[in-house]
PDB file of C-alpha atoms in Angstrom:
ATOM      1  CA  UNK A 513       0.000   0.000   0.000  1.00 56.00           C
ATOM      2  CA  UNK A 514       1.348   3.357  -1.010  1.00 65.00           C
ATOM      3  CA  UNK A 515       1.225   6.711   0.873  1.00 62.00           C
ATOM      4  CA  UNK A 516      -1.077   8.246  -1.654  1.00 61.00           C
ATOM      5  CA  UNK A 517      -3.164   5.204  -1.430  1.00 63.00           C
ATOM      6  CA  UNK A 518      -3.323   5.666   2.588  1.00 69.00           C
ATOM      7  CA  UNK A 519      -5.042   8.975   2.259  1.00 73.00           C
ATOM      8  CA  UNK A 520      -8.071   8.161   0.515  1.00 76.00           C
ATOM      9  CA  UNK A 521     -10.944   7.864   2.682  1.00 78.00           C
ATOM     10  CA  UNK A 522     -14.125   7.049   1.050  1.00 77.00           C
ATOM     11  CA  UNK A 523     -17.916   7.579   2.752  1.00 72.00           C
ATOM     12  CA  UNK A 524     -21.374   6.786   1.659  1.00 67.00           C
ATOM     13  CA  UNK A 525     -24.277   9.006   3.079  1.00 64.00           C
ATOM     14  CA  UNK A 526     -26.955   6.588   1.263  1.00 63.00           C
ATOM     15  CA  UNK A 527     -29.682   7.594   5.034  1.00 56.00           C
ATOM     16  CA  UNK A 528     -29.265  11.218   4.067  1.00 50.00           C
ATOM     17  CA  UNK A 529     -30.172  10.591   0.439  1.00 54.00           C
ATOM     18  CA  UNK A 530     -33.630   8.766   1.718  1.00 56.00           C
ATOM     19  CA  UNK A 531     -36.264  10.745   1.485  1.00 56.00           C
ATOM     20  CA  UNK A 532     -39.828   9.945   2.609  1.00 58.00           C
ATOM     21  CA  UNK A 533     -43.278   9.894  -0.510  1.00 62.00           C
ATOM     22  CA  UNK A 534     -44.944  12.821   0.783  1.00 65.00           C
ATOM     23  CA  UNK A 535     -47.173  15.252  -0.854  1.00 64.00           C
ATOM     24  CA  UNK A 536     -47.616  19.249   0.174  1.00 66.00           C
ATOM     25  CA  UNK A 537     -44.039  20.380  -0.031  1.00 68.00           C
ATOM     26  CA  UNK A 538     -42.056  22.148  -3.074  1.00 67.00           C
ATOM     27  CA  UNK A 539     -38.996  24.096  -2.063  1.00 66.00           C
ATOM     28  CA  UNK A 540     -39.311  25.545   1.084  1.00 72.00           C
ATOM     29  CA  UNK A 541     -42.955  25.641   1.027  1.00 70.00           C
ATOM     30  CA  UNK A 542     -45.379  23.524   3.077  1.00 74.00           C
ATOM     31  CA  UNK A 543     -49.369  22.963   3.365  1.00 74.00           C
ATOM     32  CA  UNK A 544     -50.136  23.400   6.732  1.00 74.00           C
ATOM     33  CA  UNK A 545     -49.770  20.698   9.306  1.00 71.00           C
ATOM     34  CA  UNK A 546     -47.826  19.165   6.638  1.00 71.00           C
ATOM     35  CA  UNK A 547     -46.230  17.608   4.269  1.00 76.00           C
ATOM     36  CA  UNK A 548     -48.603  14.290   4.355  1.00 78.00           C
ATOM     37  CA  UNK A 549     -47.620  10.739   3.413  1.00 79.00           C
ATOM     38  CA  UNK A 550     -50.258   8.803   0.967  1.00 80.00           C
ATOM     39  CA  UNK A 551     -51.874   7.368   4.154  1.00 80.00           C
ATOM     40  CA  UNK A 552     -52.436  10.519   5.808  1.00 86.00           C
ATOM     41  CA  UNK A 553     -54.057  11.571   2.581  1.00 87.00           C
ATOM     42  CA  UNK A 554     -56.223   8.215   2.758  1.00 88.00           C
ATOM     43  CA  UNK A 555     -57.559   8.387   6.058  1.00 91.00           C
ATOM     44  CA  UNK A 556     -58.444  12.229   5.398  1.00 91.00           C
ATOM     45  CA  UNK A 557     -60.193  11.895   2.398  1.00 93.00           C
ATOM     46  CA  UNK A 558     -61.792   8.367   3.539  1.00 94.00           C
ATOM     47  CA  UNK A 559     -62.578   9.321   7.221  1.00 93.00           C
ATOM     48  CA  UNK A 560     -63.953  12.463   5.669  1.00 93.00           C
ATOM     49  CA  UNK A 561     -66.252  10.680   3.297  1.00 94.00           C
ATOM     50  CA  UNK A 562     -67.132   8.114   5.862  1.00 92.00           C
ATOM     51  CA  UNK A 563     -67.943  11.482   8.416  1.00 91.00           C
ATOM     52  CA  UNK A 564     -69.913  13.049   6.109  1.00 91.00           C
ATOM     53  CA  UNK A 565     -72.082  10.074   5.229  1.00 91.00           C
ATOM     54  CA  UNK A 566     -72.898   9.263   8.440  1.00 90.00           C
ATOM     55  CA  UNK A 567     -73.406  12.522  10.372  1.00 87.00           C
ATOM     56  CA  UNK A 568     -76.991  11.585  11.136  1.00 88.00           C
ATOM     57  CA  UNK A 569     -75.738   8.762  13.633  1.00 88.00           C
ATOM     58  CA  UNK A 570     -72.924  10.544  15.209  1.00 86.00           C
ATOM     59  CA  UNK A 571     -73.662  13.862  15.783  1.00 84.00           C
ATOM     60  CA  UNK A 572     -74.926  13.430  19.104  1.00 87.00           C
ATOM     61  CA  UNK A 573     -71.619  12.557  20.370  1.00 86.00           C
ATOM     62  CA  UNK A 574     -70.302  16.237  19.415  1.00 87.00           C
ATOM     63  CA  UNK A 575     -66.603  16.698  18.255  1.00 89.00           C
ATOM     64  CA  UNK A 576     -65.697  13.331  19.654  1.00 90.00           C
ATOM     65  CA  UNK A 577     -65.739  11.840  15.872  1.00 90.00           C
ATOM     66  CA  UNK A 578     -64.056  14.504  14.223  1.00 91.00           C
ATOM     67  CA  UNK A 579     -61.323  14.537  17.191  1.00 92.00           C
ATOM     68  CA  UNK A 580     -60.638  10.595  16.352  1.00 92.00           C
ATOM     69  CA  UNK A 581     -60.766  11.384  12.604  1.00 91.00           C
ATOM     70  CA  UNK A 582     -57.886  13.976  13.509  1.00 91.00           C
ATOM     71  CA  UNK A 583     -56.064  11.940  16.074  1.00 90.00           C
ATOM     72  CA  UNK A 584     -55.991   8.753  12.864  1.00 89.00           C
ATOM     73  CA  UNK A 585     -54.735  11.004  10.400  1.00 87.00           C
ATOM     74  CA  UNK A 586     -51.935  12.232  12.515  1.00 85.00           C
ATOM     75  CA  UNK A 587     -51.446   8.609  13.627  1.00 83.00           C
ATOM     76  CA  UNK A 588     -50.714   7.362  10.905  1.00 81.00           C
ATOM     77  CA  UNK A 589     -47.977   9.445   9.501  1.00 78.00           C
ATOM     78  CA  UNK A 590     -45.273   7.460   9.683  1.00 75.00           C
ATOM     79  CA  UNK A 591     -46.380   3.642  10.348  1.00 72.00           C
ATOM     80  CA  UNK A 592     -44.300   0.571   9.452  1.00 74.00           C
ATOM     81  CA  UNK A 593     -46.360  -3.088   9.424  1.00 72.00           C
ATOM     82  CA  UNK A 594     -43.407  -5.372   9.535  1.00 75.00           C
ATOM     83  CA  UNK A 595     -41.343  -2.727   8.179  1.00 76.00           C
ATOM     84  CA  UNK A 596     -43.113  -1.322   5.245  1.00 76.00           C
ATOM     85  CA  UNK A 597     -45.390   1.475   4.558  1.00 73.00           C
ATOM     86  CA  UNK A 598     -48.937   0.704   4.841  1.00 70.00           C
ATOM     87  CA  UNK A 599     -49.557   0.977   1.407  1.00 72.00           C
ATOM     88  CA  UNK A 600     -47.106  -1.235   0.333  1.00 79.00           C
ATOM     89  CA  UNK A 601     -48.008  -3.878   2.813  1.00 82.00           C
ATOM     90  CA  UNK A 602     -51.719  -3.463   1.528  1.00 84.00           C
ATOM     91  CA  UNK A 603     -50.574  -3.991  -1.946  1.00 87.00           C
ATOM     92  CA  UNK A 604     -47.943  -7.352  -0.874  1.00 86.00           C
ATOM     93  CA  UNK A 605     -51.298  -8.883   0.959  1.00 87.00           C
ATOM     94  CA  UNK A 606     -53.590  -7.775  -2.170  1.00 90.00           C
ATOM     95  CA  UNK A 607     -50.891  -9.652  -4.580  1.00 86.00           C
ATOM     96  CA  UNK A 608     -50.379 -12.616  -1.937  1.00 86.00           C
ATOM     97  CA  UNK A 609     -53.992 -13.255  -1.975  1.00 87.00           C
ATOM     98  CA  UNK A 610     -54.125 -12.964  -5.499  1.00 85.00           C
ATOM     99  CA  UNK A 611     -51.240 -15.968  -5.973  1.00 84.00           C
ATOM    100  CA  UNK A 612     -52.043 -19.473  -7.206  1.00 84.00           C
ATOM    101  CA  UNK A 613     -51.684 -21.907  -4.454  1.00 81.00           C
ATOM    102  CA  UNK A 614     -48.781 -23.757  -5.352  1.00 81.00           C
ATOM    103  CA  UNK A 615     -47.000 -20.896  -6.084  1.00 82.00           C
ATOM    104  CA  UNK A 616     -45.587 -20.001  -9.737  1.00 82.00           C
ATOM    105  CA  UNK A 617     -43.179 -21.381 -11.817  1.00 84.00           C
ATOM    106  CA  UNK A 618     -41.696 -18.901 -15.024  1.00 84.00           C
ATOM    107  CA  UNK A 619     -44.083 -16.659 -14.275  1.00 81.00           C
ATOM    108  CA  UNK A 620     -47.029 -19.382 -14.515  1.00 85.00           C
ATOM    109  CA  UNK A 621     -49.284 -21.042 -12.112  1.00 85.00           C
ATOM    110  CA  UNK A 622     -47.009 -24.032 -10.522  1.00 84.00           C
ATOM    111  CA  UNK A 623     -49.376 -27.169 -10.701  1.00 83.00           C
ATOM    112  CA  UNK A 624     -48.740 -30.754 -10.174  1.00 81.00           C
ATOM    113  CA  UNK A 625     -49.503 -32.976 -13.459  1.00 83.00           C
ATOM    114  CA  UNK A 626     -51.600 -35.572 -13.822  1.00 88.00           C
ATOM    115  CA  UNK A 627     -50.539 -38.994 -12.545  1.00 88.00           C
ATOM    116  CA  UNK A 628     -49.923 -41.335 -15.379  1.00 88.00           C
ATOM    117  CA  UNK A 629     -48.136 -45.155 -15.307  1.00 89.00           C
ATOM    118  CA  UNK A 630     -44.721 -45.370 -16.207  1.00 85.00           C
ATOM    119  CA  UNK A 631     -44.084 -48.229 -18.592  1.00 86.00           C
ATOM    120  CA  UNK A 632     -40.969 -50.120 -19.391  1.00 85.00           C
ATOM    121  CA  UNK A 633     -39.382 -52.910 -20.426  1.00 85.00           C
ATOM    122  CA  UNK A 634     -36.558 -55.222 -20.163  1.00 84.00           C
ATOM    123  CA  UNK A 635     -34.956 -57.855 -21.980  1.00 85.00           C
ATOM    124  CA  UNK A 636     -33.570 -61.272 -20.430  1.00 82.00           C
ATOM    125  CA  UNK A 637     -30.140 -62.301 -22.381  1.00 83.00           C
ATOM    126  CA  UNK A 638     -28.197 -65.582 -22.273  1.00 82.00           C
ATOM    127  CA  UNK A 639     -25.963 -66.316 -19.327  1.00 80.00           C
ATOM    128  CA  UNK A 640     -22.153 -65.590 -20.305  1.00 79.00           C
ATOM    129  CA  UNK A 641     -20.255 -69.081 -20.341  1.00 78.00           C
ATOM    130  CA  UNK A 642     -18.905 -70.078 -16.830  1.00 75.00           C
ATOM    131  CA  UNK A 643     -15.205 -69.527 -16.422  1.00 74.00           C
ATOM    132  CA  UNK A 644     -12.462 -71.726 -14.645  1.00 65.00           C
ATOM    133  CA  UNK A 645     -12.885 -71.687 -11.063  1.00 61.00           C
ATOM    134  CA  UNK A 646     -10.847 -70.496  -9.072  1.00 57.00           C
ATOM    135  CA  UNK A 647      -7.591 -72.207  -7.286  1.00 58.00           C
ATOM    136  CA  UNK A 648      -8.430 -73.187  -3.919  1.00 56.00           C
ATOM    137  CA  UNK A 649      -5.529 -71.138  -2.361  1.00 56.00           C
ATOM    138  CA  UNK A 650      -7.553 -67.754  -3.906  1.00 52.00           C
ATOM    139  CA  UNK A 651     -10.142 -67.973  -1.143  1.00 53.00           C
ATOM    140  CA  UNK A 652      -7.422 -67.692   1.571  1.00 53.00           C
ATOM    141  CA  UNK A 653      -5.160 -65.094  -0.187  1.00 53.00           C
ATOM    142  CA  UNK A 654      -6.296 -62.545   2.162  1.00 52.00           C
ATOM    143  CA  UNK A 655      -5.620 -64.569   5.561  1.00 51.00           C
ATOM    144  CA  UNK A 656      -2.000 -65.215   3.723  1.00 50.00           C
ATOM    145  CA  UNK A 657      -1.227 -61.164   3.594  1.00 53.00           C
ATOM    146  CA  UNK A 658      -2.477 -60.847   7.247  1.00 52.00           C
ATOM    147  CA  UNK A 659       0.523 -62.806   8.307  1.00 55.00           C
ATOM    148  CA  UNK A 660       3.962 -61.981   7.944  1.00 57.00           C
ATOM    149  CA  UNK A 661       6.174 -63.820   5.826  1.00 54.00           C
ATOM    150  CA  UNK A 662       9.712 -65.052   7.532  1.00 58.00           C
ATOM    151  CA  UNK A 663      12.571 -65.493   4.906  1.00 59.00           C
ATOM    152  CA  UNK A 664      12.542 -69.326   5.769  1.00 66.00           C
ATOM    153  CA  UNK A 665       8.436 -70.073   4.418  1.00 62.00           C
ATOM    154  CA  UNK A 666       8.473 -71.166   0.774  1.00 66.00           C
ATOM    155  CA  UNK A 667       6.413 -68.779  -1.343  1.00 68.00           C
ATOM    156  CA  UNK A 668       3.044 -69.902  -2.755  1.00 68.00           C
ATOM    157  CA  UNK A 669       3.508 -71.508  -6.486  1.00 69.00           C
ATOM    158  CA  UNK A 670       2.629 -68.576  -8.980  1.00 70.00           C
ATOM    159  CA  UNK A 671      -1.103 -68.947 -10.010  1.00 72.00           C
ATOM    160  CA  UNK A 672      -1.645 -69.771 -13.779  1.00 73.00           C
ATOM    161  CA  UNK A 673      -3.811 -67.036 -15.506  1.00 72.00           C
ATOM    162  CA  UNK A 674      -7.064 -67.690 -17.045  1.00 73.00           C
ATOM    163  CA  UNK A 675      -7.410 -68.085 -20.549  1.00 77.00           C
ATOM    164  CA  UNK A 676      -9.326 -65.475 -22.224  1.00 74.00           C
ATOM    165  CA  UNK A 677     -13.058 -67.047 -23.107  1.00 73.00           C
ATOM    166  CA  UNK A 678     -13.644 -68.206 -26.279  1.00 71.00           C
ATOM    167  CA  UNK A 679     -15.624 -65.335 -28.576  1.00 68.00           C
ATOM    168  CA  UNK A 680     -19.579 -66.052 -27.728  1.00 67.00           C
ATOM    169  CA  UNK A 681     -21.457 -67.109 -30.249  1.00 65.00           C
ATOM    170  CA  UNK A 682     -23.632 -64.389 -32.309  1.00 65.00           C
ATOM    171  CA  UNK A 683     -26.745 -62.918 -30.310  1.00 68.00           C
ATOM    172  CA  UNK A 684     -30.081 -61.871 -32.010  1.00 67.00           C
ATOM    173  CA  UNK A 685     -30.096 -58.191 -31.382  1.00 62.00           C
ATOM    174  CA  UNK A 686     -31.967 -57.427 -27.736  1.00 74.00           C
ATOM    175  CA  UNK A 687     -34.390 -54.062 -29.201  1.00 83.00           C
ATOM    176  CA  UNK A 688     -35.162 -52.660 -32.620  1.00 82.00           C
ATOM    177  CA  UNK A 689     -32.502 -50.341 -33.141  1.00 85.00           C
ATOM    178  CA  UNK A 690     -29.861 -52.646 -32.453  1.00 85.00           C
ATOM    179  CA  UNK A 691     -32.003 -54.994 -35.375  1.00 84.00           C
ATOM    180  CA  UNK A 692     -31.841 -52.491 -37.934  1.00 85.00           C
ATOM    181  CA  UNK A 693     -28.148 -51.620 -37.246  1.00 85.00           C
ATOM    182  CA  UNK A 694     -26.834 -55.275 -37.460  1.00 84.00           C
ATOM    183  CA  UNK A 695     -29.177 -55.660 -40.604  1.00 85.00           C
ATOM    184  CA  UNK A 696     -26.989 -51.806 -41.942  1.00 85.00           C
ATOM    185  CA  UNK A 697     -24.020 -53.612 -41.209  1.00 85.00           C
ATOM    186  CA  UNK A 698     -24.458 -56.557 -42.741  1.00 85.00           C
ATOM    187  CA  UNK A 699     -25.687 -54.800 -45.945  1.00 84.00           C
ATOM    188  CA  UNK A 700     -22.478 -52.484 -46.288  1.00 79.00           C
ATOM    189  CA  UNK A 701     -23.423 -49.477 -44.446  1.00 70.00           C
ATOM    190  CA  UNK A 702     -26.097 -46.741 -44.483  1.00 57.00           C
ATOM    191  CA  UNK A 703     -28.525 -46.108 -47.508  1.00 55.00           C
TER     192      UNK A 703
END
């Protein structure tokens, strides 16, 4: 690391870049009471509707009403359900609701398919010819390594190797395919 490279200090101020949706502010100038956040907004416009509609059943209770419609709007300026803005939770319940059951897949409903059977096949070949057994000191070649040879024990007489089995004699081809290449080959090649 050099001396020049010692001096750089780097910072990131990406909280003071954040700024919050609201609405009632340009430049230096506010609405009154405000700025607002879109749920402010809602409950106003929506508790105002919902005051004026019904004024015939509340208005014995006096300012009561419009002192909770008040107290909500200013309540919910700055609320978080699990984190997020109202809205935006609204809209991730609206969308889960709104979601296939399983889920989606590629941008698709995810669905299981339909059962079907599974067919197959096999085919049953003729046994290979049986080899030369095997000497009888094979089966104890592993006790032999187990124990430790002194220079006076005689060696065990080298093993003959098998012969190689004579070629088999020609099979019928097991599928098909294998049928119509043996009959290619037998012809001179492709046509």
């Amino acid at each position: 690391m050099s001396a020049a490279d010692a001096g750089r200090v780097g910072r990131f101020y990406t909280s003071a870049r954040r700024h919050p949706w609201v609405l009632g502010k340009v430049a230096d100038w506010k609405i009154p009471l405000g700025p607002y956040t879109p749920a402010q907004i809602a409950v106003a416009v929506g508790g105002g509707f919902l005051l004026a509609k019904t004024i015939s059943w509340w208005s014995w209770l006096g300012p009561v009403p419009i002192a909770a419609w008040l107290l909500a709007i200013w309540a919910v300026r700055r609320p978080k359900i699990a984190g997020r803005a109202p809205m935006q939770a609204a809209l991730g319940w609206l969308l889960l609701s709104r979601q296939p059951r399983g889920g989606r897949l590629g941008g698709r409903a995810a669905r299981d398919r339909a059962p079907r059977p599974l067919l197959g096949g096999f085919t049953i070949e003729d046994a290979p010819a049986p080899t030369a057994a095997a000497p009888p000191h094979a089966q104890h070649r592993g006790a032999d390594r187990r124990t430790r040879r002194t220079p006076e024990a005689p060696r065990p007489p080298a093993r003959p190797r098998p012969q190689p089995a004579p070629p088999a004699a020609p099979r019928r081809p097991a599928s098909g395919v294998q049928h119509l290449l043996a009959l290619a080959e037998k012809s001179g090649g492709a046509r």
